Amino acid sequence: MYDAKRGISAQQFHWLFVLIAGAIILLFFINVISAGKTSAENKLSISMMNSFDAIFAGSKASDNTVSIIPAPPKTSIEFVCDAEDGHSEIAISGTIASSQDPNRIMFAHGSITGRQYVVFTRSIDMPFKIDNALFVADLDTKYYILNNPSRTSLSNALVKLLPSNITSEKINDASALREEGYDEIVIISFGNLPQSLPALKEIRVKNVDITPSSTRGVGTVEFRSKKPGATRFKPAEGASKYYGSTMLLGAVFSENMDYYECTIKRIYKKLKVVSQLYTKRSVLLEAAVRSGVCKAAYHDAIGQLTELKAVASGNRSLTPNNINSQEVMKLRDIKLELESLNEQVELHSCPLIY
Amino acid sequence: MSFNILKTKKHGQVKMFESIAMLLVFFFLIAIGLKFYGNIQINSLERTKERFITMDSIKMAILLSNLPEVKCSIQNVQKGACIDLYKVMAWEQVSQIEPAKSYYFNLLGHSTIVLEERIGADRWKSYLMHNKTFKENYSTSVTPLPVAVWNPNLRRHNFGVLYVKVHSET
């Protein structure tokens, strides 16, 4: 009796031991597989992010380039640019992959979920080239240009600025708006946004309202958004300024006013650096040339460039709704003056200012 | 009877030792396998890291040679594979002071950028555009990029090489 009891007890213990050891081994392998899966996913997303970075860096190298990039399925690329703290990031949502570049000048919608997206560049000149601005747009977004008969020249100019791969349509009346299977539509208006719109239940709708000023190339932009199904836009987030076609395009391709002003802030930051560099270059040229006329022109250019840097630095208090109208006008005047000085030194066969 | 108890006890102990020994051998084999797999992974990661550093270095060379701050331009029309000497000379001074200092550190990170201009037979002049290294234990990937160096004052092109050295901690 005692023997039998001892025998059963040893066997039970043996099976219990096998069970525990088996469970530990099983858990170990589950862990290894799970860690392997996470590692493979991370590796893939980081490699994807590196490819995006390479695409953006390659596109940025020259202006007026257009590239169509196929997006991996079920992937959403998020673009963040915060005007308050200047934080900027591109991330693949749901993964650890992200890329931060505090110098990147990029206009984009908040996220891209489409199958393809277009990356194009435009030069920013003030009047010398500062940088190439990158624009990223989802090909599943349609751009409606709501024609205003009194501002036809501006709407025509804007249509010409859009790359041909982007779906756009010029309409005379908001009743022509259709969903047509797009993820999002952007209505570009010229002070003629109607009070009421078609409901468009399944789609996000944004509005960029452009009001040009009496000075060529300068104007105001307002940003609005509308909930799917609503017939009215929410009140405008505020008004901002643009100067030149690149900034105007930037407003059209920005997520909202905050994103637009964040990127404009970067343009100002780069302008500050480049104007400082051109000032120093003009000082070196002033010392190197013999012609008195050219020396005077370089001297004037140094004054203008120093002022340009001061205007760009004055923008340090830039917060949403704060791209100053006077600063934009000042930039325009300095640009015209530098263009004239550059022509002057060219006429006297001296090295160009820019 | 006491002999039987002893026999059963011994039999149970032997079985238990057998199981433990089997498990030990099993875990030992797994540990060897993991070590082997780990080594392969470390080698592969090091190769990937080297590839990324080389790619970074090439990317930076392309980026740098296309920067409007150094590229030759005539009335704002940029010329390919050409560096303006006066822009580089201005860069050398400006990049030491803010805001350019932090701007170019964000752009070029831990790297050394040198422009070598050939000014005569076997005579070269160096311009140090950026130099940020780690204090210790770092490796460097070098990408030389042949460029034309334009002197706008003398209206002369010289041959030059732009060296982009990207540093990474080891």
JSON list of C-alpha atoms in Angstrom, two decimals, chain A residues 2-3 6-7 10 13-14 17-18 21 24-25 28-29 32 43 46-47 50 53-54 57 60-62 101-103 125-131 269-270 272-274 276-278 280-281 284-285 288-289 309 342-343 346 349-352 354, chain B residues 1 4-5 8-9 12 15-16 19-20 23 26-27 30 34 37 41 44 48 52 55-56 59 62-63 66-71 73-76 78 84 86-87 89-91 93-94 97-100 102-107 150 152-153 155:
[
{"chain": "A", "resi": 2, "resn": "TYR", "atom": "CA", "xyz": [2.75, 2.37, 1.01]},
{"chain": "A", "resi": 3, "resn": "ASP", "atom": "CA", "xyz": [4.81, 1.35, -2.11]},
{"chain": "A", "resi": 6, "resn": "ARG", "atom": "CA", "xyz": [5.01, 6.32, -3.30]},
{"chain": "A", "resi": 7, "resn": "GLY", "atom": "CA", "xyz": [4.93, 5.07, -6.94]},
{"chain": "A", "resi": 10, "resn": "ALA", "atom": "CA", "xyz": [6.69, 9.97, -8.08]},
{"chain": "A", "resi": 13, "resn": "PHE", "atom": "CA", "xyz": [5.64, 14.61, -9.79]},
{"chain": "A", "resi": 14, "resn": "HIS", "atom": "CA", "xyz": [7.36, 13.49, -12.99]},
{"chain": "A", "resi": 17, "resn": "PHE", "atom": "CA", "xyz": [7.80, 18.47, -13.92]},
{"chain": "A", "resi": 18, "resn": "VAL", "atom": "CA", "xyz": [7.39, 17.68, -17.64]},
{"chain": "A", "resi": 21, "resn": "ALA", "atom": "CA", "xyz": [9.36, 22.38, -18.28]},
{"chain": "A", "resi": 24, "resn": "ILE", "atom": "CA", "xyz": [8.69, 27.18, -19.97]},
{"chain": "A", "resi": 25, "resn": "ILE", "atom": "CA", "xyz": [10.07, 25.94, -23.31]},
{"chain": "A", "resi": 28, "resn": "PHE", "atom": "CA", "xyz": [10.49, 30.80, -24.47]},
{"chain": "A", "resi": 29, "resn": "PHE", "atom": "CA", "xyz": [9.76, 30.07, -28.13]},
{"chain": "A", "resi": 32, "resn": "VAL", "atom": "CA", "xyz": [11.55, 34.49, -29.40]},
{"chain": "A", "resi": 43, "resn": "LYS", "atom": "CA", "xyz": [13.45, 46.88, -39.44]},
{"chain": "A", "resi": 46, "resn": "ILE", "atom": "CA", "xyz": [12.99, 52.01, -40.45]},
{"chain": "A", "resi": 47, "resn": "SER", "atom": "CA", "xyz": [14.10, 50.91, -43.91]},
{"chain": "A", "resi": 50, "resn": "ASN", "atom": "CA", "xyz": [15.18, 55.73, -44.82]},
{"chain": "A", "resi": 53, "resn": "ASP", "atom": "CA", "xyz": [14.33, 60.35, -46.41]},
{"chain": "A", "resi": 54, "resn": "ALA", "atom": "CA", "xyz": [16.43, 59.48, -49.46]},
{"chain": "A", "resi": 57, "resn": "ALA", "atom": "CA", "xyz": [16.81, 64.48, -49.99]},
{"chain": "A", "resi": 60, "resn": "LYS", "atom": "CA", "xyz": [15.36, 68.61, -52.66]},
{"chain": "A", "resi": 61, "resn": "ALA", "atom": "CA", "xyz": [18.62, 68.66, -54.62]},
{"chain": "A", "resi": 62, "resn": "SER", "atom": "CA", "xyz": [17.02, 70.39, -57.61]},
{"chain": "A", "resi": 101, "resn": "ASP", "atom": "CA", "xyz": [14.86, 67.47, -39.47]},
{"chain": "A", "resi": 102, "resn": "PRO", "atom": "CA", "xyz": [14.53, 70.94, -37.96]},
{"chain": "A", "resi": 103, "resn": "ASN", "atom": "CA", "xyz": [15.75, 72.49, -41.24]},
{"chain": "A", "resi": 125, "resn": "ASP", "atom": "CA", "xyz": [14.16, 83.13, -54.15]},
{"chain": "A", "resi": 126, "resn": "MET", "atom": "CA", "xyz": [14.60, 86.32, -52.07]},
{"chain": "A", "resi": 127, "resn": "PRO", "atom": "CA", "xyz": [16.00, 87.30, -54.67]},
{"chain": "A", "resi": 128, "resn": "PHE", "atom": "CA", "xyz": [18.91, 84.84, -54.42]},
{"chain": "A", "resi": 129, "resn": "LYS", "atom": "CA", "xyz": [18.00, 81.21, -54.02]},
{"chain": "A", "resi": 130, "resn": "ILE", "atom": "CA", "xyz": [17.47, 80.30, -50.37]},
{"chain": "A", "resi": 131, "resn": "ASP", "atom": "CA", "xyz": [16.48, 76.67, -50.75]},
{"chain": "A", "resi": 269, "resn": "LYS", "atom": "CA", "xyz": [15.35, 80.81, -40.45]},
{"chain": "A", "resi": 270, "resn": "LYS", "atom": "CA", "xyz": [17.12, 79.79, -43.66]},
{"chain": "A", "resi": 272, "resn": "LYS", "atom": "CA", "xyz": [18.60, 84.58, -41.95]},
{"chain": "A", "resi": 273, "resn": "VAL", "atom": "CA", "xyz": [21.51, 82.17, -42.50]},
{"chain": "A", "resi": 274, "resn": "VAL", "atom": "CA", "xyz": [21.79, 82.71, -46.25]},
{"chain": "A", "resi": 276, "resn": "GLN", "atom": "CA", "xyz": [24.35, 86.42, -43.40]},
{"chain": "A", "resi": 277, "resn": "LEU", "atom": "CA", "xyz": [26.45, 84.35, -45.83]},
{"chain": "A", "resi": 278, "resn": "TYR", "atom": "CA", "xyz": [25.80, 86.69, -48.78]},
{"chain": "A", "resi": 280, "resn": "LYS", "atom": "CA", "xyz": [30.03, 88.14, -45.78]},
{"chain": "A", "resi": 281, "resn": "ARG", "atom": "CA", "xyz": [30.55, 87.25, -49.46]},
{"chain": "A", "resi": 284, "resn": "LEU", "atom": "CA", "xyz": [34.97, 89.80, -49.33]},
{"chain": "A", "resi": 285, "resn": "LEU", "atom": "CA", "xyz": [34.14, 90.94, -52.87]},
{"chain": "A", "resi": 288, "resn": "ALA", "atom": "CA", "xyz": [38.80, 92.19, -53.64]},
{"chain": "A", "resi": 289, "resn": "VAL", "atom": "CA", "xyz": [37.54, 94.31, -56.58]},
{"chain": "A", "resi": 309, "resn": "LYS", "atom": "CA", "xyz": [18.70, 89.47, -42.04]},
{"chain": "A", "resi": 342, "resn": "ASN", "atom": "CA", "xyz": [23.08, 92.87, -59.11]},
{"chain": "A", "resi": 343, "resn": "GLU", "atom": "CA", "xyz": [22.32, 94.28, -62.56]},
{"chain": "A", "resi": 346, "resn": "GLU", "atom": "CA", "xyz": [26.96, 92.98, -64.00]},
{"chain": "A", "resi": 349, "resn": "SER", "atom": "CA", "xyz": [31.72, 93.40, -65.36]},
{"chain": "A", "resi": 350, "resn": "CYS", "atom": "CA", "xyz": [32.19, 92.77, -61.65]},
{"chain": "A", "resi": 351, "resn": "PRO", "atom": "CA", "xyz": [31.37, 89.49, -59.84]},
{"chain": "A", "resi": 352, "resn": "LEU", "atom": "CA", "xyz": [27.63, 89.20, -59.22]},
{"chain": "A", "resi": 354, "resn": "TYR", "atom": "CA", "xyz": [24.23, 86.45, -56.12]},
{"chain": "B", "resi": 1, "resn": "MET", "atom": "CA", "xyz": [10.04, -4.65, 2.29]},
{"chain": "B", "resi": 4, "resn": "ASN", "atom": "CA", "xyz": [11.66, -2.63, -2.15]},
{"chain": "B", "resi": 5, "resn": "ILE", "atom": "CA", "xyz": [11.19, 0.92, -0.84]},
{"chain": "B", "resi": 8, "resn": "THR", "atom": "CA", "xyz": [11.49, 2.34, -5.91]},
{"chain": "B", "resi": 9, "resn": "LYS", "atom": "CA", "xyz": [13.09, 5.47, -4.49]},
{"chain": "B", "resi": 12, "resn": "GLY", "atom": "CA", "xyz": [12.35, 7.46, -9.25]},
{"chain": "B", "resi": 15, "resn": "LYS", "atom": "CA", "xyz": [14.21, 8.96, -13.84]},
{"chain": "B", "resi": 16, "resn": "MET", "atom": "CA", "xyz": [14.27, 12.47, -12.40]},
{"chain": "B", "resi": 19, "resn": "SER", "atom": "CA", "xyz": [14.75, 14.26, -17.22]},
{"chain": "B", "resi": 20, "resn": "ILE", "atom": "CA", "xyz": [16.90, 17.03, -15.71]},
{"chain": "B", "resi": 23, "resn": "LEU", "atom": "CA", "xyz": [16.54, 19.38, -20.16]},
{"chain": "B", "resi": 26, "resn": "PHE", "atom": "CA", "xyz": [18.28, 20.74, -24.51]},
{"chain": "B", "resi": 27, "resn": "PHE", "atom": "CA", "xyz": [18.88, 24.20, -23.02]},
{"chain": "B", "resi": 30, "resn": "ILE", "atom": "CA", "xyz": [19.38, 26.14, -27.48]},
{"chain": "B", "resi": 34, "resn": "LEU", "atom": "CA", "xyz": [21.03, 31.43, -29.83]},
{"chain": "B", "resi": 37, "resn": "TYR", "atom": "CA", "xyz": [22.18, 33.26, -34.31]},
{"chain": "B", "resi": 41, "resn": "GLN", "atom": "CA", "xyz": [22.61, 39.11, -36.32]},
{"chain": "B", "resi": 44, "resn": "SER", "atom": "CA", "xyz": [24.49, 41.68, -40.16]},
{"chain": "B", "resi": 48, "resn": "THR", "atom": "CA", "xyz": [23.79, 47.45, -42.24]},
{"chain": "B", "resi": 52, "resn": "PHE", "atom": "CA", "xyz": [23.82, 53.38, -43.75]},
{"chain": "B", "resi": 55, "resn": "MET", "atom": "CA", "xyz": [24.74, 56.07, -47.75]},
{"chain": "B", "resi": 56, "resn": "ASP", "atom": "CA", "xyz": [24.61, 59.02, -45.34]},
{"chain": "B", "resi": 59, "resn": "LYS", "atom": "CA", "xyz": [23.58, 61.67, -49.39]},
{"chain": "B", "resi": 62, "resn": "ILE", "atom": "CA", "xyz": [24.94, 65.31, -52.91]},
{"chain": "B", "resi": 63, "resn": "LEU", "atom": "CA", "xyz": [23.08, 67.60, -50.52]},
{"chain": "B", "resi": 66, "resn": "ASN", "atom": "CA", "xyz": [23.56, 71.27, -54.30]},
{"chain": "B", "resi": 67, "resn": "LEU", "atom": "CA", "xyz": [23.25, 73.80, -51.50]},
{"chain": "B", "resi": 68, "resn": "PRO", "atom": "CA", "xyz": [22.58, 77.26, -52.93]},
{"chain": "B", "resi": 69, "resn": "GLU", "atom": "CA", "xyz": [24.95, 78.56, -50.23]},
{"chain": "B", "resi": 70, "resn": "VAL", "atom": "CA", "xyz": [27.95, 77.02, -52.04]},
{"chain": "B", "resi": 71, "resn": "LYS", "atom": "CA", "xyz": [26.82, 76.31, -55.57]},
{"chain": "B", "resi": 73, "resn": "SER", "atom": "CA", "xyz": [25.09, 80.72, -59.79]},
{"chain": "B", "resi": 74, "resn": "ILE", "atom": "CA", "xyz": [24.69, 83.36, -62.45]},
{"chain": "B", "resi": 75, "resn": "GLN", "atom": "CA", "xyz": [21.65, 85.60, -61.94]},
{"chain": "B", "resi": 76, "resn": "ASN", "atom": "CA", "xyz": [20.22, 82.87, -59.71]},
{"chain": "B", "resi": 78, "resn": "GLN", "atom": "CA", "xyz": [22.57, 77.34, -60.52]},
{"chain": "B", "resi": 84, "resn": "ASP", "atom": "CA", "xyz": [31.71, 79.26, -55.70]},
{"chain": "B", "resi": 86, "resn": "TYR", "atom": "CA", "xyz": [33.75, 83.25, -52.34]},
{"chain": "B", "resi": 87, "resn": "LYS", "atom": "CA", "xyz": [30.68, 81.49, -51.00]},
{"chain": "B", "resi": 89, "resn": "MET", "atom": "CA", "xyz": [35.17, 81.59, -47.91]},
{"chain": "B", "resi": 90, "resn": "ALA", "atom": "CA", "xyz": [32.09, 83.35, -46.52]},
{"chain": "B", "resi": 91, "resn": "TRP", "atom": "CA", "xyz": [30.77, 79.99, -45.22]},
{"chain": "B", "resi": 93, "resn": "GLN", "atom": "CA", "xyz": [33.50, 82.53, -41.31]},
{"chain": "B", "resi": 94, "resn": "VAL", "atom": "CA", "xyz": [29.72, 82.55, -41.00]},
{"chain": "B", "resi": 97, "resn": "ILE", "atom": "CA", "xyz": [28.68, 82.09, -35.44]},
{"chain": "B", "resi": 98, "resn": "GLU", "atom": "CA", "xyz": [24.97, 81.78, -34.68]},
{"chain": "B", "resi": 99, "resn": "PRO", "atom": "CA", "xyz": [22.45, 81.25, -36.22]},
{"chain": "B", "resi": 100, "resn": "ALA", "atom": "CA", "xyz": [24.45, 79.56, -38.99]},
{"chain": "B", "resi": 102, "resn": "SER", "atom": "CA", "xyz": [23.41, 75.57, -35.13]},
{"chain": "B", "resi": 103, "resn": "TYR", "atom": "CA", "xyz": [21.72, 75.51, -38.55]},
{"chain": "B", "resi": 104, "resn": "TYR", "atom": "CA", "xyz": [24.68, 73.73, -40.16]},
{"chain": "B", "resi": 105, "resn": "PHE", "atom": "CA", "xyz": [25.16, 71.41, -37.21]},
{"chain": "B", "resi": 106, "resn": "ASN", "atom": "CA", "xyz": [21.53, 70.27, -37.65]},
{"chain": "B", "resi": 107, "resn": "LEU", "atom": "CA", "xyz": [22.18, 69.81, -41.36]},
{"chain": "B", "resi": 150, "resn": "TRP", "atom": "CA", "xyz": [34.86, 79.04, -59.48]},
{"chain": "B", "resi": 152, "resn": "PRO", "atom": "CA", "xyz": [34.28, 85.01, -59.46]},
{"chain": "B", "resi": 153, "resn": "ASN", "atom": "CA", "xyz": [36.89, 87.72, -58.90]},
{"chain": "B", "resi": 155, "resn": "ARG", "atom": "CA", "xyz": [36.93, 84.64, -63.38]}
]
